[in-house]
CSV table of C-alpha atoms and ligand atoms in Angstrom, one decimal:
chain,number,residue,atom,x,y,z
A,1,UNK,CA,155.6,159.5,30.5
A,2,UNK,CA,157.4,162.6,31.8
A,3,UNK,CA,156.4,164.3,28.5
A,4,UNK,CA,152.8,163.3,29.0
A,5,UNK,CA,153.0,164.8,32.6
A,6,UNK,CA,154.3,168.0,31.2
A,7,UNK,CA,151.5,168.3,28.6
A,8,UNK,CA,149.0,167.5,31.3
A,9,UNK,CA,150.4,170.2,33.5
A,10,UNK,CA,150.2,172.6,30.5
A,11,UNK,CA,146.5,171.6,30.0
A,12,UNK,CA,145.8,172.1,33.7
A,13,UNK,CA,147.5,175.5,33.6
A,14,UNK,CA,145.4,176.5,30.7
A,15,UNK,CA,142.2,175.4,32.5
A,16,UNK,CA,143.3,177.5,35.5
A,17,UNK,CA,144.0,180.5,33.3
A,18,UNK,CA,140.6,180.0,31.7
A,19,UNK,CA,138.9,179.8,35.1
A,20,UNK,CA,140.6,183.1,36.1
A,21,UNK,CA,139.4,184.7,32.9
A,22,UNK,CA,135.9,183.1,32.8
A,23,UNK,CA,134.0,186.4,32.9
A,24,UNK,CA,136.0,187.8,30.0
A,25,UNK,CA,135.5,184.8,27.8
A,26,UNK,CA,131.7,185.1,27.7
A,27,UNK,CA,130.5,185.8,24.2
A,28,UNK,CA,133.9,185.2,22.8
A,29,UNK,CA,133.8,183.8,19.2
A,30,UNK,CA,136.4,182.5,16.8
A,31,UNK,CA,137.0,184.8,13.9
A,32,UNK,CA,140.1,183.8,11.9
A,33,UNK,CA,141.3,183.3,8.5
A,34,UNK,CA,142.2,179.8,9.4
A,35,UNK,CA,138.6,179.1,10.6
A,36,UNK,CA,136.9,180.7,7.6
A,37,UNK,CA,139.3,178.6,5.7
A,38,UNK,CA,139.3,176.5,2.7
A,39,UNK,CA,136.7,173.8,2.3
A,40,UNK,CA,138.4,170.6,1.4
A,41,UNK,CA,136.5,167.6,0.1
A,42,UNK,CA,136.6,166.0,3.5
A,43,UNK,CA,133.1,165.7,5.0
A,44,UNK,CA,134.1,162.2,6.2
A,45,UNK,CA,137.3,163.4,7.7
A,46,UNK,CA,137.6,164.9,11.2
A,47,UNK,CA,141.3,165.6,11.3
A,48,UNK,CA,144.3,165.4,8.9
A,49,UNK,CA,148.0,165.3,9.4
A,50,UNK,CA,150.2,166.0,6.3
A,51,UNK,CA,153.9,165.4,6.3
A,52,UNK,CA,154.1,166.1,10.1
A,53,UNK,CA,157.5,165.9,11.8
A,54,UNK,CA,158.3,166.8,15.3
A,55,UNK,CA,161.7,167.2,16.8
A,56,UNK,CA,162.5,167.7,20.4
A,57,UNK,CA,165.7,169.5,21.3
A,58,UNK,CA,168.5,170.7,19.0
A,59,UNK,CA,171.7,169.5,17.5
A,60,UNK,CA,173.2,166.2,18.7
A,61,UNK,CA,170.6,165.8,21.4
A,62,UNK,CA,167.6,166.2,19.1
A,63,UNK,CA,165.0,163.5,19.2
A,64,UNK,CA,162.7,162.8,16.2
A,65,UNK,CA,159.4,162.0,17.8
A,66,UNK,CA,157.4,162.1,14.5
A,67,UNK,CA,158.9,161.6,11.1
A,68,UNK,CA,156.7,162.6,8.1
A,69,UNK,CA,153.3,161.4,9.3
A,70,UNK,CA,150.4,161.5,6.9
A,71,UNK,CA,147.1,160.4,8.2
A,72,UNK,CA,143.3,161.1,8.0
A,73,UNK,CA,141.1,160.5,11.0
A,74,UNK,CA,137.6,159.5,9.9
A,75,UNK,CA,134.6,161.2,11.3
A,76,UNK,CA,132.2,159.2,13.5
A,77,UNK,CA,134.7,156.5,14.0
A,78,UNK,CA,136.9,155.2,16.9
A,79,UNK,CA,140.6,155.2,16.0
A,80,UNK,CA,143.2,153.7,18.3
A,81,UNK,CA,146.9,154.6,18.1
A,82,UNK,CA,149.4,151.9,19.2
A,83,UNK,CA,153.1,151.2,19.1
A,84,UNK,CA,156.1,150.6,21.3
A,85,UNK,CA,157.0,153.0,24.1
A,86,UNK,CA,158.7,156.1,22.6
A,87,UNK,CA,157.2,155.5,19.1
A,88,UNK,CA,155.5,158.9,19.1
A,89,UNK,CA,151.9,158.0,19.9
A,90,UNK,CA,151.3,160.8,22.5
A,91,UNK,CA,153.2,163.3,20.3
A,92,UNK,CA,151.0,162.5,17.3
A,93,UNK,CA,147.9,162.8,19.4
A,94,UNK,CA,149.0,166.0,21.0
A,95,UNK,CA,149.9,167.5,17.6
A,96,UNK,CA,146.6,166.5,16.2
A,97,UNK,CA,144.8,168.1,19.2
A,98,UNK,CA,146.8,171.3,19.0
A,99,UNK,CA,148.4,170.7,22.4
A,100,UNK,CA,151.9,170.4,20.9
A,101,UNK,CA,153.4,172.4,17.9
A,102,UNK,CA,154.8,170.5,14.9
A,103,UNK,CA,158.3,171.1,13.6
A,104,UNK,CA,157.1,170.8,10.0
A,105,UNK,CA,154.0,169.7,8.2
A,106,UNK,CA,150.3,170.7,8.6
A,107,UNK,CA,147.4,169.7,10.8
A,108,UNK,CA,143.7,170.4,10.0
A,109,UNK,CA,140.6,169.9,12.0
A,110,UNK,CA,137.4,169.8,10.0
A,111,UNK,CA,134.0,171.1,10.9
A,112,UNK,CA,130.9,168.8,10.4
A,113,UNK,CA,130.3,170.8,7.2
A,114,UNK,CA,133.8,169.9,5.9
A,115,UNK,CA,135.3,173.4,6.5
A,116,UNK,CA,139.0,173.1,7.4
A,117,UNK,CA,140.8,174.9,10.2
A,118,UNK,CA,144.5,174.6,10.0
A,119,UNK,CA,145.9,174.3,13.5
A,120,UNK,CA,149.4,174.7,12.3
A,121,UNK,CA,148.6,178.2,11.0
A,122,UNK,CA,147.0,179.4,14.2
A,123,UNK,CA,148.2,181.8,16.8
A,124,UNK,CA,148.2,180.7,20.5
A,125,UNK,CA,144.9,182.4,21.4
A,126,UNK,CA,143.1,181.0,18.4
A,127,UNK,CA,144.4,177.6,19.2
A,128,UNK,CA,143.2,177.9,22.8
A,129,UNK,CA,139.8,178.9,21.6
A,130,UNK,CA,139.6,176.0,19.1
A,131,UNK,CA,140.7,173.5,21.7
A,132,UNK,CA,138.1,174.8,24.1
A,133,UNK,CA,135.2,174.9,21.7
A,134,UNK,CA,135.8,172.1,19.3
A,135,UNK,CA,138.0,169.4,20.9
A,136,UNK,CA,137.5,167.2,23.9
A,137,UNK,CA,140.1,165.5,26.0
A,138,UNK,CA,140.2,162.5,28.3
A,139,UNK,CA,143.4,161.9,30.2
A,140,UNK,CA,144.6,158.9,32.1
A,141,UNK,CA,144.5,160.8,35.4
A,142,UNK,CA,140.8,161.9,35.0
A,143,UNK,CA,141.7,165.5,35.7
A,144,UNK,CA,138.6,166.5,37.5
A,145,UNK,CA,138.3,169.5,39.8
A,146,UNK,CA,138.0,168.1,43.4
A,147,UNK,CA,135.9,170.9,44.7
A,148,UNK,CA,133.2,170.5,42.1
A,149,UNK,CA,130.6,167.8,42.0
A,150,UNK,CA,130.2,165.5,39.0
A,151,UNK,CA,127.5,167.6,37.3
A,152,UNK,CA,129.6,170.8,37.8
A,153,UNK,CA,132.7,169.0,36.4
A,154,UNK,CA,130.8,167.9,33.4
A,155,UNK,CA,129.6,171.4,32.4
A,156,UNK,CA,132.9,173.2,33.5
A,157,UNK,CA,134.3,173.7,30.0
A,158,UNK,CA,131.0,175.1,28.8
A,159,UNK,CA,130.8,177.4,31.8
A,160,UNK,CA,134.3,178.6,31.1
A,161,UNK,CA,133.4,179.3,27.5
A,162,UNK,CA,130.1,181.0,28.5
A,163,UNK,CA,128.1,178.4,26.6
A,164,UNK,CA,124.8,177.1,27.8
A,165,UNK,CA,124.6,173.3,27.9
A,166,UNK,CA,122.0,171.8,25.6
A,167,UNK,CA,119.9,170.1,28.3
A,168,UNK,CA,118.5,167.3,26.1
A,169,UNK,CA,122.1,166.4,24.9
A,170,UNK,CA,123.5,166.6,28.4
A,171,UNK,CA,120.8,164.2,29.7
A,172,UNK,CA,121.6,161.9,26.8
A,173,UNK,CA,125.3,162.0,27.5
A,174,UNK,CA,124.8,161.4,31.3
A,175,UNK,CA,122.5,158.5,30.5
A,176,UNK,CA,125.0,157.1,28.0
A,177,UNK,CA,127.7,157.0,30.7
A,178,UNK,CA,125.3,155.9,33.4
A,179,UNK,CA,125.9,158.7,35.9
A,180,UNK,CA,122.4,159.8,36.7
A,181,UNK,CA,122.6,158.8,40.3
A,182,UNK,CA,126.1,160.2,40.9
A,183,UNK,CA,125.7,163.8,39.7
A,184,UNK,CA,125.9,165.4,43.2
A,185,UNK,CA,129.0,163.4,44.2
A,186,UNK,CA,132.5,165.0,44.3
A,187,UNK,CA,135.4,163.1,42.7
A,188,UNK,CA,136.6,161.9,46.1
A,189,UNK,CA,133.2,160.2,46.6
A,190,UNK,CA,133.5,158.3,43.2
A,191,UNK,CA,135.4,155.2,42.2
A,192,UNK,CA,138.1,155.6,39.5
A,193,UNK,CA,135.8,154.2,36.9
A,194,UNK,CA,133.1,156.6,37.8
A,195,UNK,CA,135.5,159.5,37.8
A,196,UNK,CA,136.6,158.6,34.3
A,197,UNK,CA,133.0,158.4,33.2
A,198,UNK,CA,132.6,161.9,34.5
A,199,UNK,CA,135.6,162.9,32.4
A,200,UNK,CA,134.1,161.1,29.4
A,201,UNK,CA,130.8,163.0,29.9
A,202,UNK,CA,132.7,166.3,30.3
A,203,UNK,CA,134.4,165.6,26.9
A,204,UNK,CA,131.1,164.7,25.2
A,205,UNK,CA,129.0,167.4,26.7
A,206,UNK,CA,130.1,170.3,24.5
A,207,UNK,CA,129.6,168.2,21.3
A,208,UNK,CA,133.2,168.6,20.2
A,209,UNK,CA,134.1,167.6,16.7
A,210,UNK,CA,136.7,165.2,18.0
A,211,UNK,CA,137.7,163.7,21.3
A,212,UNK,CA,141.2,162.6,22.1
A,213,UNK,CA,142.0,160.1,24.9
A,214,UNK,CA,145.5,159.6,26.2
A,215,UNK,CA,145.5,156.1,27.8
A,216,UNK,CA,142.0,156.8,29.2
A,217,UNK,CA,141.8,153.4,30.9
A,218,UNK,CA,145.4,153.3,32.0
A,219,UNK,CA,144.6,154.0,35.7
A,220,UNK,CA,141.5,151.7,35.8
A,221,UNK,CA,141.2,148.0,36.8
A,222,UNK,CA,140.2,145.8,33.8
A,223,UNK,CA,136.4,145.8,34.7
A,224,UNK,CA,136.1,149.6,35.1
A,225,UNK,CA,138.3,150.0,32.0
A,226,UNK,CA,136.0,147.8,29.9
A,227,UNK,CA,133.0,149.8,31.2
A,228,UNK,CA,134.6,153.1,30.2
A,229,UNK,CA,135.6,151.7,26.8
A,230,UNK,CA,132.0,150.4,26.3
A,231,UNK,CA,130.7,153.9,27.0
A,232,UNK,CA,133.2,155.4,24.5
A,233,UNK,CA,132.2,152.9,21.9
A,234,UNK,CA,128.5,153.8,22.5
A,235,UNK,CA,129.3,157.5,22.2
A,236,UNK,CA,130.7,156.7,18.7
A,237,UNK,CA,127.9,154.4,17.7
A,238,UNK,CA,124.9,156.2,19.2
A,239,UNK,CA,126.0,159.8,19.4
A,240,UNK,CA,128.2,159.9,16.2
A,241,UNK,CA,131.2,161.1,18.2
A,242,UNK,CA,134.7,160.9,16.6
A,243,UNK,CA,137.2,159.4,19.1
A,244,UNK,CA,141.0,159.0,18.9
A,245,UNK,CA,142.7,157.0,21.7
A,246,UNK,CA,146.3,156.3,22.5
A,247,UNK,CA,146.7,152.9,24.3
A,248,UNK,CA,149.2,150.2,25.1
A,249,UNK,CA,146.5,147.6,25.7
A,250,UNK,CA,145.4,145.4,22.7
A,251,UNK,CA,142.1,144.6,24.4
A,252,UNK,CA,141.4,148.4,24.6
A,253,UNK,CA,142.4,148.8,21.0
A,254,UNK,CA,139.9,146.1,20.0
A,255,UNK,CA,137.1,148.5,20.8
A,256,UNK,CA,138.2,150.7,17.9
A,257,UNK,CA,137.2,150.6,14.3
A,258,UNK,CA,140.7,151.1,13.2
A,259,UNK,CA,144.2,150.9,14.7
A,260,UNK,CA,147.2,152.9,13.6
A,261,UNK,CA,150.6,151.5,14.5
A,262,UNK,CA,153.5,153.8,15.0
A,263,UNK,CA,157.2,152.9,15.1
A,264,UNK,CA,160.1,155.3,15.3
A,265,UNK,CA,157.7,158.2,14.6
A,266,UNK,CA,156.2,156.7,11.5
A,267,UNK,CA,152.9,155.0,10.8
A,268,UNK,CA,153.9,151.5,9.9
A,269,UNK,CA,150.5,149.8,9.8
A,270,UNK,CA,146.8,150.6,9.6
A,271,UNK,CA,144.4,147.8,10.8
A,272,UNK,CA,140.7,147.8,10.1
A,273,UNK,CA,138.2,145.8,12.3
A,274,UNK,CA,140.8,144.9,15.0
A,275,UNK,CA,140.5,142.3,17.6
A,276,UNK,CA,142.8,141.8,20.6
A,277,UNK,CA,144.6,138.8,19.1
A,278,UNK,CA,145.3,140.5,15.8
A,279,UNK,CA,146.5,143.6,17.6
A,280,UNK,CA,148.7,141.5,19.9
A,281,UNK,CA,150.2,139.6,17.0
A,282,UNK,CA,151.0,142.9,15.2
A,283,UNK,CA,152.6,144.3,18.4
A,284,UNK,CA,154.8,141.2,18.7
A,285,UNK,CA,156.3,142.1,15.3
A,286,UNK,CA,158.0,145.0,16.9
A,287,UNK,CA,161.4,144.0,18.2
A,288,UNK,CA,162.4,144.5,21.8
A,289,UNK,CA,164.0,147.9,21.0
A,290,UNK,CA,160.7,149.1,19.8
A,291,UNK,CA,161.7,149.2,16.1
A,292,UNK,CA,159.6,148.0,13.3
A,293,UNK,CA,161.0,144.6,12.2
A,294,UNK,CA,159.8,144.7,8.7
A,295,UNK,CA,160.5,148.3,7.7
A,296,UNK,CA,157.6,150.0,6.2
A,297,UNK,CA,153.8,150.1,6.0
A,298,UNK,CA,153.6,148.4,2.6
A,299,UNK,CA,155.7,145.5,3.9
A,300,UNK,CA,153.2,144.9,6.7
A,301,UNK,CA,150.2,144.3,4.5
B,401,ATP,N1,159.1,167.1,25.8
B,401,ATP,C1,159.9,166.3,25.3
B,401,ATP,N2,161.3,166.5,25.2
B,401,ATP,C2,162.1,165.7,24.7
B,401,ATP,N3,161.8,164.5,24.2
B,401,ATP,C3,160.5,164.2,24.2
B,401,ATP,C4,159.5,165.0,24.7
B,401,ATP,N4,158.3,164.4,24.5
B,401,ATP,C5,158.6,163.2,23.9
B,401,ATP,N5,159.9,163.1,23.7
B,401,ATP,C6,160.5,162.0,23.0
B,401,ATP,O1,159.8,161.8,21.8
B,401,ATP,C7,159.7,160.4,21.5
B,401,ATP,C8,158.2,160.1,21.4
B,401,ATP,O2,157.6,160.3,22.6
B,401,ATP,P1,156.1,160.0,22.9
B,401,ATP,O3,155.7,160.3,24.3
B,401,ATP,O4,155.2,160.6,21.8
B,401,ATP,O5,156.0,158.4,22.7
B,401,ATP,P2,154.9,157.3,23.1
B,401,ATP,O6,154.8,156.4,22.0
B,401,ATP,O7,153.6,158.0,23.5
B,401,ATP,O8,155.6,156.7,24.4
B,401,ATP,P3,154.9,156.0,25.7
B,401,ATP,O9,154.2,154.8,25.1
B,401,ATP,O10,156.1,155.6,26.5
B,401,ATP,O11,154.1,157.0,26.3
B,401,ATP,C9,160.4,159.6,22.7
B,401,ATP,O12,161.7,159.3,22.3
B,401,ATP,C10,160.4,160.7,23.8
B,401,ATP,O13,161.4,160.5,24.7
């Protein structure tokens, strides 16, 4: 949790920096070898991790948060990441999103045309641009700017990037999350569920290739949480969005098309067509220390 707070602070800081630089960013385009990139045969893939490991700290105090993770995230699908506390869920998501650097291995994000951008080969500035232009984020704590109204919060990333919102798309997104009557309200005048719907609309508005959610319903009551998850599901089904979500909640994971289970920094299971009971049963197979009782992915199937 402390780690998640640190990353959120880093994201906030980068938004603040971006706001300060807003005028300089207008017209900025990404031009990199990494973006020009290789075209892999991955039109159905939105992101890929290959042999990704992540260590925090050094020597005797080093913690292995990820241990040789290989995974493809499918385009236009809803993927949930589950596992015991400390199993590496947030670290995996943050590495996939370019918010955290890997210790070894490679991460790619793929354009809708299949062109690959290797995040792990990018310099900071390139990575910042890629995150801003091609990746959406939804955090547990909404992360809205209190002085801006809902409409201004939704278009903020595009304003920062100097991109004009596509009006028809924006209207569709706002309709999808049911915010038409709340656009002039500031965050303090909205319920938690409505604030998170603003954050969902903000993530969708720029038509990013992939959206990552870190416990997006963790601060909501179950009714508002179900509503937000329903909107996220619709964004995948009706708008073709790719969505990856870390959650502790089996009923939240049940909204996904696929659930990846992590234990001790490794993917130990991969469940298609989940429902809350199946997910809960699988979670019960982790022992109280958070380790995978049966060892490896093959053993789980
Ligand atoms: N910045 C950091 N410095 C040191 N160790 C870290 C840091 N971030 C994460 N870790 C450690 O890496 C491991 C994986 O952490 P991570 O936050 O990814 O797990 P998680 O599955 O998301 O946990 P939770 O469900 O509790 O949020 C844990 O042992 C954690 O203590």
